[in-house]
Structures are given as structure tokens and as C-alpha cells.
Short mmCIF file of N, CA, C and O in Angstrom, two decimals:
data_model
loop_
_atom_site.label_atom_id
_atom_site.label_comp_id
_atom_site.label_asym_id
_atom_site.label_seq_id
_atom_site.Cartn_x
_atom_site.Cartn_y
_atom_site.Cartn_z
N MET A 1 25.57 -25.87 44.14
CA MET A 1 26.51 -25.70 45.22
C MET A 1 26.69 -24.22 45.56
O MET A 1 26.71 -23.85 46.72
N LYS A 2 26.83 -23.38 44.53
CA LYS A 2 27.03 -21.95 44.76
C LYS A 2 25.83 -21.36 45.52
O LYS A 2 25.98 -20.53 46.41
N ARG A 3 24.63 -21.82 45.17
CA ARG A 3 23.42 -21.34 45.83
C ARG A 3 23.41 -21.74 47.30
O ARG A 3 23.01 -20.97 48.16
N ARG A 4 23.84 -22.96 47.58
CA ARG A 4 23.87 -23.43 48.96
C ARG A 4 24.88 -22.63 49.79
O ARG A 4 24.61 -22.25 50.92
N VAL A 5 26.03 -22.33 49.21
CA VAL A 5 27.03 -21.52 49.90
C VAL A 5 26.48 -20.14 50.20
O VAL A 5 26.64 -19.61 51.30
N ALA A 6 25.78 -19.53 49.22
CA ALA A 6 25.18 -18.21 49.43
C ALA A 6 24.14 -18.27 50.53
O ALA A 6 24.06 -17.37 51.38
N ALA A 7 23.34 -19.32 50.55
CA ALA A 7 22.29 -19.46 51.57
C ALA A 7 22.90 -19.61 52.96
O ALA A 7 22.46 -18.96 53.91
N VAL A 8 23.91 -20.45 53.07
CA VAL A 8 24.56 -20.63 54.37
C VAL A 8 25.24 -19.34 54.81
O VAL A 8 25.14 -18.94 55.97
N SER A 9 25.91 -18.66 53.88
CA SER A 9 26.57 -17.40 54.21
C SER A 9 25.58 -16.37 54.71
O SER A 9 25.81 -15.71 55.72
N ALA A 10 24.46 -16.24 54.01
CA ALA A 10 23.44 -15.27 54.42
C ALA A 10 22.87 -15.64 55.78
O ALA A 10 22.64 -14.77 56.61
N GLY A 11 22.64 -16.92 56.00
CA GLY A 11 22.14 -17.35 57.29
C GLY A 11 23.08 -17.01 58.42
O GLY A 11 22.67 -16.55 59.48
N LEU A 12 24.36 -17.23 58.18
CA LEU A 12 25.36 -16.90 59.20
C LEU A 12 25.43 -15.39 59.43
O LEU A 12 25.58 -14.94 60.56
N ILE A 13 25.32 -14.62 58.37
CA ILE A 13 25.33 -13.16 58.52
C ILE A 13 24.14 -12.70 59.35
O ILE A 13 24.28 -11.87 60.24
N ILE A 14 22.96 -13.25 59.05
CA ILE A 14 21.77 -12.87 59.81
C ILE A 14 21.94 -13.25 61.27
O ILE A 14 21.67 -12.45 62.17
N ALA A 15 22.39 -14.48 61.52
CA ALA A 15 22.56 -14.92 62.90
C ALA A 15 23.62 -14.08 63.61
O ALA A 15 23.44 -13.68 64.76
N GLY A 16 24.71 -13.79 62.92
CA GLY A 16 25.76 -12.97 63.52
C GLY A 16 25.29 -11.56 63.80
O GLY A 16 25.59 -11.00 64.86
N ALA A 17 24.54 -11.00 62.87
CA ALA A 17 24.01 -9.65 63.07
C ALA A 17 23.04 -9.64 64.25
O ALA A 17 23.05 -8.72 65.07
N GLY A 18 22.23 -10.67 64.33
CA GLY A 18 21.30 -10.75 65.46
C GLY A 18 22.03 -10.90 66.78
O GLY A 18 21.69 -10.25 67.77
N ALA A 19 23.07 -11.72 66.80
CA ALA A 19 23.85 -11.89 68.03
C ALA A 19 24.55 -10.60 68.41
O ALA A 19 24.58 -10.21 69.57
N MET A 20 25.10 -9.93 67.40
CA MET A 20 25.77 -8.66 67.65
C MET A 20 24.78 -7.64 68.21
O MET A 20 25.09 -6.89 69.12
N ALA A 21 23.59 -7.63 67.65
CA ALA A 21 22.58 -6.68 68.11
C ALA A 21 22.13 -7.00 69.53
O ALA A 21 21.87 -6.10 70.32
N ALA A 22 22.04 -8.27 69.84
CA ALA A 22 21.54 -8.66 71.16
C ALA A 22 22.57 -8.48 72.26
O ALA A 22 22.24 -8.13 73.38
N ALA A 23 23.83 -8.70 71.95
CA ALA A 23 24.87 -8.70 72.98
C ALA A 23 25.01 -7.41 73.76
O ALA A 23 25.04 -7.44 74.99
N PRO A 24 25.05 -6.24 73.12
CA PRO A 24 25.30 -5.02 73.89
C PRO A 24 24.19 -4.66 74.87
O PRO A 24 24.40 -3.93 75.80
N ILE A 25 22.99 -5.17 74.65
CA ILE A 25 21.89 -4.78 75.52
C ILE A 25 21.39 -5.94 76.37
O ILE A 25 20.35 -5.84 77.00
N ALA A 26 22.14 -7.03 76.37
CA ALA A 26 21.88 -8.17 77.26
C ALA A 26 20.48 -8.74 77.13
O ALA A 26 19.83 -9.08 78.09
N SER A 27 20.00 -8.85 75.92
CA SER A 27 18.75 -9.55 75.70
C SER A 27 19.00 -10.59 74.62
O SER A 27 20.05 -10.59 74.00
N ALA A 28 18.06 -11.46 74.41
CA ALA A 28 18.24 -12.51 73.42
C ALA A 28 17.26 -12.31 72.28
O ALA A 28 16.06 -12.20 72.50
N PHE A 29 17.78 -12.26 71.07
CA PHE A 29 16.90 -12.17 69.93
C PHE A 29 16.18 -13.50 69.76
O PHE A 29 16.66 -14.53 70.22
N ALA A 30 15.04 -13.47 69.10
CA ALA A 30 14.25 -14.68 68.92
C ALA A 30 14.52 -15.28 67.54
O ALA A 30 14.64 -14.56 66.56
N VAL A 31 14.62 -16.59 67.51
CA VAL A 31 14.75 -17.32 66.25
C VAL A 31 13.59 -18.30 66.19
O VAL A 31 13.35 -19.04 67.14
N THR A 32 12.86 -18.26 65.09
CA THR A 32 11.74 -19.19 64.91
C THR A 32 11.96 -20.01 63.65
O THR A 32 12.40 -19.46 62.63
N PRO A 33 11.66 -21.29 63.71
CA PRO A 33 11.82 -22.12 62.51
C PRO A 33 10.74 -21.79 61.48
O PRO A 33 9.66 -21.32 61.81
N ALA A 34 11.07 -22.03 60.23
CA ALA A 34 10.14 -21.90 59.11
C ALA A 34 10.46 -23.03 58.15
O ALA A 34 11.54 -23.61 58.22
N PRO A 35 9.55 -23.37 57.25
CA PRO A 35 9.81 -24.48 56.33
C PRO A 35 11.13 -24.29 55.55
O PRO A 35 11.28 -23.35 54.79
N GLY A 36 12.08 -25.16 55.81
CA GLY A 36 13.36 -25.11 55.12
C GLY A 36 14.24 -23.95 55.52
O GLY A 36 15.12 -23.55 54.78
N GLY A 37 14.05 -23.39 56.71
CA GLY A 37 14.86 -22.25 57.13
C GLY A 37 14.41 -21.70 58.46
O GLY A 37 14.00 -22.46 59.35
N GLY A 38 14.43 -20.39 58.61
CA GLY A 38 14.02 -19.78 59.86
C GLY A 38 14.04 -18.27 59.79
O GLY A 38 14.46 -17.68 58.79
N TYR A 39 13.57 -17.65 60.87
CA TYR A 39 13.49 -16.20 60.99
C TYR A 39 14.22 -15.74 62.25
O TYR A 39 14.19 -16.42 63.26
N VAL A 40 14.82 -14.57 62.16
CA VAL A 40 15.39 -13.88 63.31
C VAL A 40 14.48 -12.68 63.58
O VAL A 40 14.12 -11.96 62.66
N HIS A 41 14.08 -12.50 64.85
CA HIS A 41 13.22 -11.39 65.25
C HIS A 41 13.97 -10.54 66.27
O HIS A 41 14.53 -11.06 67.23
N LEU A 42 13.99 -9.23 66.04
CA LEU A 42 14.67 -8.30 66.94
C LEU A 42 13.69 -7.28 67.47
O LEU A 42 12.83 -6.80 66.73
N ASN A 43 13.85 -6.92 68.74
CA ASN A 43 13.01 -5.85 69.29
C ASN A 43 13.56 -4.50 68.83
O ASN A 43 14.56 -4.43 68.11
N SER A 44 12.93 -3.43 69.25
CA SER A 44 13.29 -2.09 68.79
C SER A 44 14.75 -1.74 69.11
O SER A 44 15.46 -1.20 68.26
N ASP A 45 15.19 -2.03 70.32
CA ASP A 45 16.58 -1.71 70.70
C ASP A 45 17.59 -2.53 69.90
O ASP A 45 18.61 -2.01 69.46
N GLU A 46 17.31 -3.81 69.72
CA GLU A 46 18.20 -4.66 68.93
C GLU A 46 18.22 -4.21 67.47
O GLU A 46 19.27 -4.19 66.83
N ALA A 47 17.04 -3.84 66.96
CA ALA A 47 16.95 -3.35 65.58
C ALA A 47 17.79 -2.08 65.40
O ALA A 47 18.40 -1.88 64.36
N GLN A 48 17.83 -1.24 66.43
CA GLN A 48 18.63 0.00 66.35
C GLN A 48 20.11 -0.32 66.21
O GLN A 48 20.81 0.28 65.39
N VAL A 49 20.60 -1.27 66.99
CA VAL A 49 22.01 -1.65 66.91
C VAL A 49 22.31 -2.23 65.53
O VAL A 49 23.33 -1.90 64.91
N LEU A 50 21.43 -3.09 65.03
CA LEU A 50 21.62 -3.67 63.70
C LEU A 50 21.60 -2.58 62.64
O LEU A 50 22.46 -2.55 61.75
N HIS A 51 20.66 -1.66 62.74
CA HIS A 51 20.57 -0.57 61.77
C HIS A 51 21.83 0.30 61.78
O HIS A 51 22.36 0.66 60.73
N ASP A 52 22.32 0.60 62.97
CA ASP A 52 23.52 1.43 63.11
C ASP A 52 24.77 0.74 62.55
O ASP A 52 25.74 1.41 62.20
N ALA A 53 24.76 -0.58 62.46
CA ALA A 53 25.91 -1.32 61.94
C ALA A 53 26.02 -1.24 60.42
O ALA A 53 27.09 -1.52 59.86
N HIS A 54 24.94 -0.88 59.73
CA HIS A 54 24.94 -0.73 58.27
C HIS A 54 25.56 -1.95 57.58
O HIS A 54 26.52 -1.82 56.81
N LEU A 55 24.99 -3.13 57.81
CA LEU A 55 25.52 -4.36 57.24
C LEU A 55 24.97 -4.67 55.85
O LEU A 55 25.42 -5.61 55.21
N GLY A 56 24.03 -3.88 55.38
CA GLY A 56 23.36 -4.18 54.11
C GLY A 56 24.29 -4.38 52.93
O GLY A 56 24.15 -5.34 52.17
N GLY A 57 25.23 -3.48 52.76
CA GLY A 57 26.15 -3.59 51.63
C GLY A 57 26.99 -4.86 51.68
O GLY A 57 27.21 -5.52 50.66
N THR A 58 27.43 -5.23 52.88
CA THR A 58 28.21 -6.45 53.05
C THR A 58 27.37 -7.67 52.75
O THR A 58 27.82 -8.59 52.05
N ILE A 59 26.16 -7.69 53.25
CA ILE A 59 25.26 -8.82 53.01
C ILE A 59 24.98 -8.96 51.52
O ILE A 59 25.03 -10.06 50.96
N ASP A 60 24.70 -7.85 50.85
CA ASP A 60 24.41 -7.91 49.42
C ASP A 60 25.63 -8.34 48.61
O ASP A 60 25.50 -9.06 47.62
N ALA A 61 26.82 -7.94 49.04
CA ALA A 61 28.05 -8.36 48.34
C ALA A 61 28.27 -9.86 48.47
O ALA A 61 28.71 -10.51 47.52
N VAL A 62 27.94 -10.42 49.63
CA VAL A 62 28.12 -11.86 49.85
C VAL A 62 27.07 -12.67 49.09
O VAL A 62 27.39 -13.68 48.47
N THR A 63 25.83 -12.24 49.13
CA THR A 63 24.75 -13.04 48.55
C THR A 63 24.57 -12.82 47.06
O THR A 63 24.32 -13.76 46.33
N GLY A 64 24.63 -11.58 46.59
CA GLY A 64 24.40 -11.31 45.18
C GLY A 64 22.98 -11.59 44.73
O GLY A 64 22.73 -11.83 43.55
N TRP A 65 22.03 -11.57 45.66
CA TRP A 65 20.64 -11.89 45.32
C TRP A 65 19.96 -10.77 44.57
O TRP A 65 20.35 -9.61 44.65
N GLN A 66 18.91 -11.11 43.88
CA GLN A 66 18.12 -10.15 43.11
C GLN A 66 17.16 -9.40 44.03
O GLN A 66 16.79 -9.90 45.09
N PRO A 67 16.69 -8.22 43.59
CA PRO A 67 15.72 -7.47 44.41
C PRO A 67 14.42 -8.23 44.60
O PRO A 67 14.00 -9.01 43.75
N ASP A 68 13.79 -7.98 45.73
CA ASP A 68 12.48 -8.53 46.03
C ASP A 68 11.45 -7.88 45.11
O ASP A 68 11.43 -6.66 44.96
N PRO A 69 10.58 -8.67 44.47
CA PRO A 69 9.61 -8.07 43.54
C PRO A 69 8.59 -7.15 44.23
O PRO A 69 8.08 -6.23 43.61
N ASP A 70 8.34 -7.37 45.53
CA ASP A 70 7.37 -6.53 46.23
C ASP A 70 7.96 -5.20 46.66
O ASP A 70 7.37 -4.14 46.45
N SER A 71 9.14 -5.23 47.26
CA SER A 71 9.72 -3.99 47.80
C SER A 71 10.72 -3.35 46.84
O SER A 71 11.02 -2.16 46.97
N GLY A 72 11.27 -4.12 45.91
CA GLY A 72 12.29 -3.60 45.01
C GLY A 72 13.66 -3.50 45.66
O GLY A 72 14.60 -3.00 45.07
N LEU A 73 13.76 -3.97 46.91
CA LEU A 73 15.03 -3.90 47.64
C LEU A 73 15.79 -5.21 47.56
O LEU A 73 15.19 -6.28 47.48
N ILE A 74 17.10 -5.12 47.62
CA ILE A 74 17.94 -6.31 47.76
C ILE A 74 17.98 -6.65 49.24
O ILE A 74 17.76 -5.80 50.10
N PHE A 75 18.26 -7.90 49.58
CA PHE A 75 18.17 -8.41 50.94
C PHE A 75 18.86 -7.51 51.97
O PHE A 75 18.25 -7.09 52.96
N GLY A 76 20.12 -7.19 51.76
CA GLY A 76 20.86 -6.37 52.72
C GLY A 76 20.28 -4.96 52.84
O GLY A 76 20.19 -4.41 53.93
N ALA A 77 19.90 -4.37 51.72
CA ALA A 77 19.29 -3.04 51.74
C ALA A 77 17.97 -3.06 52.51
O ALA A 77 17.65 -2.13 53.25
N ALA A 78 17.22 -4.15 52.34
CA ALA A 78 15.95 -4.29 53.07
C ALA A 78 16.22 -4.41 54.57
O ALA A 78 15.49 -3.84 55.39
N ILE A 79 17.27 -5.13 54.95
CA ILE A 79 17.63 -5.25 56.36
C ILE A 79 17.94 -3.87 56.93
O ILE A 79 17.43 -3.50 57.99
N ASP A 80 18.75 -3.09 56.22
CA ASP A 80 19.08 -1.74 56.69
C ASP A 80 17.84 -0.87 56.83
O ASP A 80 17.65 -0.17 57.82
N GLN A 81 16.99 -0.89 55.81
CA GLN A 81 15.81 -0.02 55.83
C GLN A 81 14.79 -0.44 56.89
O GLN A 81 14.34 0.38 57.68
N PHE A 82 14.44 -1.72 56.93
CA PHE A 82 13.39 -2.15 57.85
C PHE A 82 13.84 -2.19 59.30
O PHE A 82 13.04 -1.98 60.21
N SER A 83 15.13 -2.44 59.54
CA SER A 83 15.61 -2.38 60.92
C SER A 83 15.53 -0.95 61.44
O SER A 83 15.21 -0.71 62.60
N GLY A 84 15.78 0.02 60.57
CA GLY A 84 15.65 1.43 60.95
C GLY A 84 14.22 1.80 61.28
O GLY A 84 13.95 2.53 62.24
N ARG A 85 13.29 1.29 60.51
CA ARG A 85 11.87 1.57 60.77
C ARG A 85 11.42 0.95 62.09
O ARG A 85 10.70 1.56 62.85
N ALA A 86 11.85 -0.28 62.34
CA ALA A 86 11.49 -0.94 63.59
C ALA A 86 12.11 -0.22 64.77
O ALA A 86 11.48 -0.08 65.83
N ALA A 87 13.33 0.27 64.61
CA ALA A 87 14.02 0.97 65.70
C ALA A 87 13.33 2.29 66.04
O ALA A 87 13.39 2.75 67.18
N ALA A 88 12.67 2.90 65.07
CA ALA A 88 12.03 4.20 65.29
C ALA A 88 10.76 4.10 66.12
O ALA A 88 10.26 5.11 66.60
N SER A 89 10.25 2.90 66.32
CA SER A 89 9.04 2.69 67.11
C SER A 89 9.40 1.98 68.41
O SER A 89 10.03 0.93 68.37
N PRO A 90 9.00 2.54 69.57
CA PRO A 90 9.36 1.90 70.85
C PRO A 90 8.93 0.44 70.96
O PRO A 90 9.60 -0.35 71.62
N SER A 91 7.85 0.07 70.32
CA SER A 91 7.39 -1.32 70.38
C SER A 91 7.66 -2.05 69.06
O SER A 91 7.11 -3.12 68.81
N GLY A 92 8.53 -1.46 68.22
CA GLY A 92 8.79 -2.04 66.91
C GLY A 92 9.55 -3.35 66.97
O GLY A 92 10.31 -3.61 67.90
N THR A 93 9.32 -4.18 65.97
CA THR A 93 10.08 -5.41 65.80
C THR A 93 10.52 -5.52 64.35
O THR A 93 9.84 -5.07 63.44
N PHE A 94 11.67 -6.12 64.17
CA PHE A 94 12.24 -6.36 62.85
C PHE A 94 12.37 -7.86 62.67
O PHE A 94 12.66 -8.58 63.62
N TYR A 95 12.13 -8.35 61.45
CA TYR A 95 12.35 -9.77 61.19
C TYR A 95 13.06 -9.94 59.85
O TYR A 95 12.90 -9.15 58.93
N ALA A 96 13.88 -10.98 59.78
CA ALA A 96 14.54 -11.39 58.54
C ALA A 96 14.60 -12.90 58.55
O ALA A 96 14.83 -13.51 59.59
N GLY A 97 14.37 -13.48 57.39
CA GLY A 97 14.39 -14.93 57.34
C GLY A 97 14.68 -15.49 55.97
O GLY A 97 14.59 -14.78 54.96
N LEU A 98 15.05 -16.75 55.96
CA LEU A 98 15.28 -17.51 54.75
C LEU A 98 14.42 -18.76 54.83
O LEU A 98 14.35 -19.40 55.89
N THR A 99 13.76 -19.11 53.74
CA THR A 99 12.95 -20.32 53.69
C THR A 99 13.28 -21.11 52.43
O THR A 99 13.92 -20.60 51.51
N ASP A 100 12.81 -22.34 52.41
CA ASP A 100 12.98 -23.24 51.26
C ASP A 100 14.43 -23.43 50.85
O ASP A 100 14.76 -23.48 49.66
N ILE A 101 15.32 -23.55 51.86
CA ILE A 101 16.73 -23.81 51.59
C ILE A 101 16.89 -25.31 51.37
O ILE A 101 16.37 -26.09 52.15
N PRO A 102 17.57 -25.83 50.44
CA PRO A 102 18.28 -25.18 49.36
C PRO A 102 17.54 -25.18 48.03
O PRO A 102 18.06 -24.69 47.05
N THR A 103 16.35 -25.74 47.99
CA THR A 103 15.68 -25.96 46.71
C THR A 103 15.18 -24.69 46.02
O THR A 103 15.36 -24.52 44.83
N ASN A 104 14.52 -23.82 46.75
CA ASN A 104 13.94 -22.62 46.16
C ASN A 104 14.11 -21.46 47.14
O ASN A 104 13.14 -20.87 47.61
N LEU A 105 15.36 -21.14 47.44
CA LEU A 105 15.70 -20.15 48.45
C LEU A 105 14.87 -18.88 48.28
O LEU A 105 14.82 -18.28 47.22
N THR A 106 14.21 -18.49 49.36
CA THR A 106 13.41 -17.27 49.38
C THR A 106 13.78 -16.49 50.62
O THR A 106 13.93 -17.06 51.70
N TRP A 107 13.95 -15.18 50.48
CA TRP A 107 14.27 -14.34 51.63
C TRP A 107 13.11 -13.44 51.95
O TRP A 107 12.31 -13.09 51.09
N HIS A 108 13.01 -13.09 53.24
CA HIS A 108 11.90 -12.27 53.73
C HIS A 108 12.46 -11.29 54.76
O HIS A 108 13.24 -11.66 55.61
N THR A 109 12.03 -10.06 54.67
CA THR A 109 12.36 -9.07 55.70
C THR A 109 11.15 -8.18 55.93
O THR A 109 10.28 -8.08 55.06
N GLY A 110 11.08 -7.57 57.08
CA GLY A 110 9.98 -6.66 57.35
C GLY A 110 10.06 -6.10 58.77
O GLY A 110 11.01 -6.37 59.49
N TRP A 111 9.05 -5.33 59.10
CA TRP A 111 9.01 -4.73 60.43
C TRP A 111 7.55 -4.54 60.84
O TRP A 111 6.64 -4.54 60.00
N ARG A 112 7.35 -4.45 62.12
CA ARG A 112 6.01 -4.19 62.69
C ARG A 112 6.16 -3.09 63.73
O ARG A 112 7.18 -3.01 64.41
N ARG A 113 5.14 -2.27 63.86
CA ARG A 113 5.18 -1.18 64.84
C ARG A 113 5.00 -1.66 66.22
O ARG A 113 4.41 -2.29 66.80
#
């Protein structure tokens, strides 16, 4: 049950952050389904708003998840870092997602130039 609450909370935070990022610039962030979850995709301008909001600490406090073995970052810290990288590139995109909810919750974040 605790894991499910954390998953739902993180999902809401991601969706809220995406909505917050999209609202000021009048565009719509993209949401794509994934097995047992989904991804939020932000363009460079949306990623900049998300990065400027510095939500990583709040997200990490709510979820309490362990660091990613590949990046060594915790979910919220990865959101802060990768959204900043995506924002620095005019054609950059940022993505964050959760998959395999609730059985084997896995989080993913990243950016593309």
C-alpha cells in the first residue's frame, strides 16, 4: 500500500509539474502511455520553467526512492538536472516517467538535444 501511495504521489507531482510548466507558455506537454504507467515530455521552454521551479527536493521527500543505478541520482534530483540540460538546448526535450506500477515500480528520466 505504501508503495502504491508513493507511486500515485509521484505521478501527480510529475503531472502537476508538467501542467505548471506548460501553462505559462500556452503549450501542451505530451503524455505517452508506457507499460503500467506513462511518460511526460516537455520541450525546451517547458523544461526551463520546470527547472526553475526546483521541485526535486520536494519530489524526493514525497517518494523516498533510491538512486538510479545508472545515473546515481534520486528521481527528483534527476528531474532538476535533466530539465536544466534540456532547457539549455533550443531543440531540447525532457522526459520523466513511471512504469510497472504497482508491481515493480521503475522511474525514468532523461533529456535529448
